[in-house]
Coordinates of C-alpha atoms in Angstrom, one line a residue:
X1 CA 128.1 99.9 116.2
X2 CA 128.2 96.5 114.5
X3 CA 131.8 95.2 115.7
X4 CA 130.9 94.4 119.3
X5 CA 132.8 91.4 119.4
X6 CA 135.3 93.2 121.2
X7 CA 133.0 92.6 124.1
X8 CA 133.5 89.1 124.2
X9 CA 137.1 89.9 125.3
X10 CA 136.4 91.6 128.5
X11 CA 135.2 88.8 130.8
X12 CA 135.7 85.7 132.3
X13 CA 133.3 82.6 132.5
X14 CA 134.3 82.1 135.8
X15 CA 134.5 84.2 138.9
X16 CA 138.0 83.0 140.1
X17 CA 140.8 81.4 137.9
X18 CA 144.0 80.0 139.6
X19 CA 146.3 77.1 139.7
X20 CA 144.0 73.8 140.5
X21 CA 140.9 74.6 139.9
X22 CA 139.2 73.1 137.3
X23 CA 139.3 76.0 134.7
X24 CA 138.0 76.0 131.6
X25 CA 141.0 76.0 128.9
X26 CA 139.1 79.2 126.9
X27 CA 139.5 81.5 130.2
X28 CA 143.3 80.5 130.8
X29 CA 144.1 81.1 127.0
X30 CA 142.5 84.9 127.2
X31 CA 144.2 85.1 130.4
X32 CA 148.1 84.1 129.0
X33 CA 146.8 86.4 125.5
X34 CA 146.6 89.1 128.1
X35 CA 149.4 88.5 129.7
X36 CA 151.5 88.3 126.7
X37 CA 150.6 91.6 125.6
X38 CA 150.9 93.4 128.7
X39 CA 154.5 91.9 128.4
X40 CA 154.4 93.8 124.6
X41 CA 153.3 97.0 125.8
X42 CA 155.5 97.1 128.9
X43 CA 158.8 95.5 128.2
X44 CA 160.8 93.2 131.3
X45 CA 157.5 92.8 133.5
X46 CA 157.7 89.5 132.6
X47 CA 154.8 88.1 132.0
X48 CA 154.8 86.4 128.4
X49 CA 154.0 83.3 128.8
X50 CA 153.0 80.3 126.6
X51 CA 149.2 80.2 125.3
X52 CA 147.7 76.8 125.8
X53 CA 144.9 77.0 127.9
X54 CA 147.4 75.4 130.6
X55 CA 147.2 76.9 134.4
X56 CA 150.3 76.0 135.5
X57 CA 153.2 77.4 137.4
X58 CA 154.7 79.3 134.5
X59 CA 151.2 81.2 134.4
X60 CA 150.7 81.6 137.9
X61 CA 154.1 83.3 137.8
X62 CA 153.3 85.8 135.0
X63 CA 150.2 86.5 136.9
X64 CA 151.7 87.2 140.2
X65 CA 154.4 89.6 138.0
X66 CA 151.8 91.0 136.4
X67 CA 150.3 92.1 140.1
X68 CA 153.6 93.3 141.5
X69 CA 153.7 95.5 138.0
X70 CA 150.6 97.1 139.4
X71 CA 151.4 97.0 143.2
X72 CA 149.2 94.5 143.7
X73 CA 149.5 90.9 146.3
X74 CA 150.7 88.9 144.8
X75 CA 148.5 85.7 145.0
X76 CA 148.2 84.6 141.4
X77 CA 145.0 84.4 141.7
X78 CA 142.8 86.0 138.5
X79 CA 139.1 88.2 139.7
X80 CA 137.2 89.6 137.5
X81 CA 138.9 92.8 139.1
X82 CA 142.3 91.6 137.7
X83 CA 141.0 90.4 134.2
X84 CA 139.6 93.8 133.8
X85 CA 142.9 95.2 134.2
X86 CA 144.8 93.2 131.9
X87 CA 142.1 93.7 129.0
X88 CA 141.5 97.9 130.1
X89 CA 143.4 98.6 126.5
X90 CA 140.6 96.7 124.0
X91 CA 137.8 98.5 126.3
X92 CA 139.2 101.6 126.0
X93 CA 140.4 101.9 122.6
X94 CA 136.5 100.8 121.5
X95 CA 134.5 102.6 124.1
X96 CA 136.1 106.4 124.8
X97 CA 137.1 108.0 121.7
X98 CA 135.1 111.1 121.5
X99 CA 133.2 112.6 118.5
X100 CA 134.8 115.2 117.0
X101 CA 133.7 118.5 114.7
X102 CA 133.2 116.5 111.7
X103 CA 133.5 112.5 111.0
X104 CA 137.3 112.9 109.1
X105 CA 138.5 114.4 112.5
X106 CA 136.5 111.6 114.2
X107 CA 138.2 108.6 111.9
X108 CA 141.5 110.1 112.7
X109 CA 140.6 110.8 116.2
X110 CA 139.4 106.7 116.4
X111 CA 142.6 105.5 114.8
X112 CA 144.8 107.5 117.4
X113 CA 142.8 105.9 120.4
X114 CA 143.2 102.3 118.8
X115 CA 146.7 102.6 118.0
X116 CA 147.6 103.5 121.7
X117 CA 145.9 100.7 123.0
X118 CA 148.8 98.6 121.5
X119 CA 146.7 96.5 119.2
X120 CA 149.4 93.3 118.8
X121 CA 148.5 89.8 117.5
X122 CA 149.9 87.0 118.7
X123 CA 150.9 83.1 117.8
X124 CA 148.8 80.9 119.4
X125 CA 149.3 77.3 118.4
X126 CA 152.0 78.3 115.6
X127 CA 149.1 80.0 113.5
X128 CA 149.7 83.6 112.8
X129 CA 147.0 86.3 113.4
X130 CA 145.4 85.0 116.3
X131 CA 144.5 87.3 119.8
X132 CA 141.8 89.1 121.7
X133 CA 142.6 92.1 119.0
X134 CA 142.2 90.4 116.0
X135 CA 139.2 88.1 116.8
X136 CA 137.8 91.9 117.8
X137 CA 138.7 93.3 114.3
X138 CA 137.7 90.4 112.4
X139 CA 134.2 89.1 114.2
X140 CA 135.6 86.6 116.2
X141 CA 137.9 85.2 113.5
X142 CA 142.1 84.1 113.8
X143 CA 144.4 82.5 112.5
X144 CA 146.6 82.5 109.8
X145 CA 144.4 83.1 107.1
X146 CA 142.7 85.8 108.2
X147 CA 144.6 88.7 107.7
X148 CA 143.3 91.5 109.1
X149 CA 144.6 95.1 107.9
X150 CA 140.4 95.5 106.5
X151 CA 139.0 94.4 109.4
X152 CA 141.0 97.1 111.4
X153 CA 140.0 99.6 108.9
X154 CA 136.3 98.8 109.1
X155 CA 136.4 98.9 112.3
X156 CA 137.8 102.3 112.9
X157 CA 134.7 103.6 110.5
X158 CA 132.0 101.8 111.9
X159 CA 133.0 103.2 115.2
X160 CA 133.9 106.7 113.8
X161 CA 130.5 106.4 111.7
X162 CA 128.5 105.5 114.9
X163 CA 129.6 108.9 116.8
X164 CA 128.0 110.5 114.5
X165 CA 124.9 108.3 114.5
X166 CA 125.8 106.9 110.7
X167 CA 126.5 103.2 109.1
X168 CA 129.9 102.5 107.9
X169 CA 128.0 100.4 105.6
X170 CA 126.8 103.2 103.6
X171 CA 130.2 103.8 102.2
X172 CA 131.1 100.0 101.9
X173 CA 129.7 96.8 102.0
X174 CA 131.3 94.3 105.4
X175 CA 134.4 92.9 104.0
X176 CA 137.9 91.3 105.0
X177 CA 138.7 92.0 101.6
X178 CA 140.5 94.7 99.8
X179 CA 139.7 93.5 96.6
X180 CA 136.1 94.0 97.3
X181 CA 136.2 97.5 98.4
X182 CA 138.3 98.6 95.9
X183 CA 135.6 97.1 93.2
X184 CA 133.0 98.7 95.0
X185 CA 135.2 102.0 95.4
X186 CA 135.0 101.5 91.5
X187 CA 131.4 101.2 91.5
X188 CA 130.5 103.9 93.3
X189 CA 133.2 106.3 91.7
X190 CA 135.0 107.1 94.7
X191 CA 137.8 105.3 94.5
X192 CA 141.1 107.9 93.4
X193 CA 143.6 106.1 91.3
X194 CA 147.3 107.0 92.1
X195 CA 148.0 108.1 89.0
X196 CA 145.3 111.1 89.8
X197 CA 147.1 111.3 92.8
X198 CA 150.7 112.3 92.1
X199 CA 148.9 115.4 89.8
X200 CA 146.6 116.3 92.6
X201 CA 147.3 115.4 96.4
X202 CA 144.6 117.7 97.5
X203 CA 142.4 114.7 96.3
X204 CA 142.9 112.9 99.1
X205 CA 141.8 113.8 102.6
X206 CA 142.4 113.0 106.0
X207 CA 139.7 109.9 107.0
X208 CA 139.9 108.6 103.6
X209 CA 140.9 104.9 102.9
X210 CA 143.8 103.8 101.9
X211 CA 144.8 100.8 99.6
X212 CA 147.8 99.6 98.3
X213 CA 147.4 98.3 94.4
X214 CA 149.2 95.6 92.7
X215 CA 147.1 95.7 89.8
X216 CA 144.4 97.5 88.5
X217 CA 141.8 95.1 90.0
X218 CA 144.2 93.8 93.2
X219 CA 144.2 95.6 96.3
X220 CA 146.7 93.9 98.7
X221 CA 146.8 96.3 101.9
X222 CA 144.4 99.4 103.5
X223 CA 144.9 101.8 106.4
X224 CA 143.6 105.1 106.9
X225 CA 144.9 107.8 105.9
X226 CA 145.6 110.4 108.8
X227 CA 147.7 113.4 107.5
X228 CA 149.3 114.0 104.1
X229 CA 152.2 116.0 104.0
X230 CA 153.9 116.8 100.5
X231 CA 154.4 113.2 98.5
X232 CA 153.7 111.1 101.6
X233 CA 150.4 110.0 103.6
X234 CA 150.2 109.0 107.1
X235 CA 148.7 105.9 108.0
X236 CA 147.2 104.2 110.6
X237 CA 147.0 100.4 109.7
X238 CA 146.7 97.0 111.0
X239 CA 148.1 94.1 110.6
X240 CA 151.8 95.8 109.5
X241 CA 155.1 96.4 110.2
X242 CA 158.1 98.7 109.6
X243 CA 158.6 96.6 106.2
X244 CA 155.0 97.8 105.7
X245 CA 153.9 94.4 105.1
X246 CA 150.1 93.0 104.8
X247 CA 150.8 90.6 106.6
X248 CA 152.7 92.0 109.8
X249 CA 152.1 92.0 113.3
X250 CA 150.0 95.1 114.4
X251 CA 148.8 98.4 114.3
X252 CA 151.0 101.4 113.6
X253 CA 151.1 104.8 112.1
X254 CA 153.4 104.6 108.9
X255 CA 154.2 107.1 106.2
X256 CA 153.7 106.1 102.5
X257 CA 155.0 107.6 99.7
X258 CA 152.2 107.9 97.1
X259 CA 154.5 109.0 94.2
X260 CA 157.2 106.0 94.7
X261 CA 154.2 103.4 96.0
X262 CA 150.6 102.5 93.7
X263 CA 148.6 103.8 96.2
X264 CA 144.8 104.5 95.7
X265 CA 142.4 106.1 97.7
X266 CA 139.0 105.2 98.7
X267 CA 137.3 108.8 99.3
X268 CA 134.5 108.8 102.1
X269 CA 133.9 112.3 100.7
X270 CA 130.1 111.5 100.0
X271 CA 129.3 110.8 103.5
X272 CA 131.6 113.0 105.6
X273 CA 129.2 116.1 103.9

């Protein structure tokens, strides 16, 4: 698998981080990321808190809620124990999906496991696009240039790819940019214009790539596609929200109506054989 930044989320530099200790600002900012979107995922345990590297009595607090959440003491006190609690989502989503019958199942199967990890970014330092999930997605990049609906769609392939002991780079080159994998989609003939589309769905096939046209040579937005049901595919995509935006706030499964929206598809058809 080639995104393994995602590792660089799980751990602490230090053993021990608490109020007065000398901590180093990069552990306290994954720590009050963490909290934050525990606070997403499980609304009123209270512990969003502000991300600035800070360990001060407002984090402390949102620590010790975050141990009475999970019937813990609460000492406020963060062990690599603790950390590895409030990070379990990120591990989880990129370590134990499980190969599948054939790699579109496995994309689809991927996509599921990320999406119910509760990929969220967050605002750190009033720049958008910024968190422990997007730095994963986008090799350690954030901020508000970097949007990131590609890099969650590469990643989902490379690690769909990798069950099945292939390179996502086969199918595309590395790329935050849909512009260049709908060119190379071009290239390669595999990329399905819409209008091909609204005459014949059956085109398009679960694990396929999804990506919203402006024009004929400007892709703006990707997901994958996990279902298509009459006019309308499923998605799973990054970076999103219920306006369907490209430049939202996380990951979620949509439905997209191919006949009302340009959409093209990317077909992996050559290498899910």
């Amino acid at each position: 698998m080639k995104k393994t930044q995602y590792l660089k989320e799980l751990s602490l530099s230090a053993a021990t981080v608490r109020k007065g200790l000398a901590n180093k600002k990069a552990d306290v900012e994954k720590i009050q990321s963490w909290l934050c979107l525990q606070e997403r995922q499980h609304r009123g345990i209270g512990t969003m808190t502000g991300i600035d590297g800070d360990y001060g009595p407002a984090t402390e607090v949102a620590v010790k809620n975050y141990q009475k959440f999970l019937g813990l003491p609460a000492d406020g006190i963060v062990t690599p124990p603790l950390f590895s609690k409030l990070c379990l989502n990120i591990k989880s989503s990129f370590e134990t999906a499980s190969r599948k019958a054939n790699l579109r199942e496995t994309i689809s199967e991927v996509a599921h496991h990320h999406l119910k990890g509760f990929p969220f970014e967050l605002v750190i330092k009033q720049q958008t696009n910024c968190g422990p999930w997007v730095r994963s997605y986008m090799g350690g990049n954030e901020g508000s240039n970097w949007l990131w609906c590609m890099g969650f769609v590469q990643a989902i392939l490379d690690q769909a790819t990798s069950l099945h002991g292939k390179n996502f780079t086969d199918m595309m080159p590395v790329s935050y940019s849909c512009d260049t994998v709908g060119s190379h989609g071009i290239q390669k003939n595999v990329l399905i214009r819409n209008e091909k589309l609204r005459i014949n769905s059956g085109l398009a096939k679960k694990g396929d790539v999804l990506l919203v046209r402006k024009s004929q040579s400007d892709w703006i937005h990707t997901a994958i596609i996990v279902d298509i049901i009459g006019d309308t595919f499923i998605t799973i995509e990054g970076n999103t929200n219920n306006d369907g935006s490209s430049n939202g706030d996380g990951v979620y499964k949509r439905v997209r109506n191919f006949r009302k929206s340009p959409l093209d598809v990317f077909s992996i058809e050559n290498w899910a054989k």
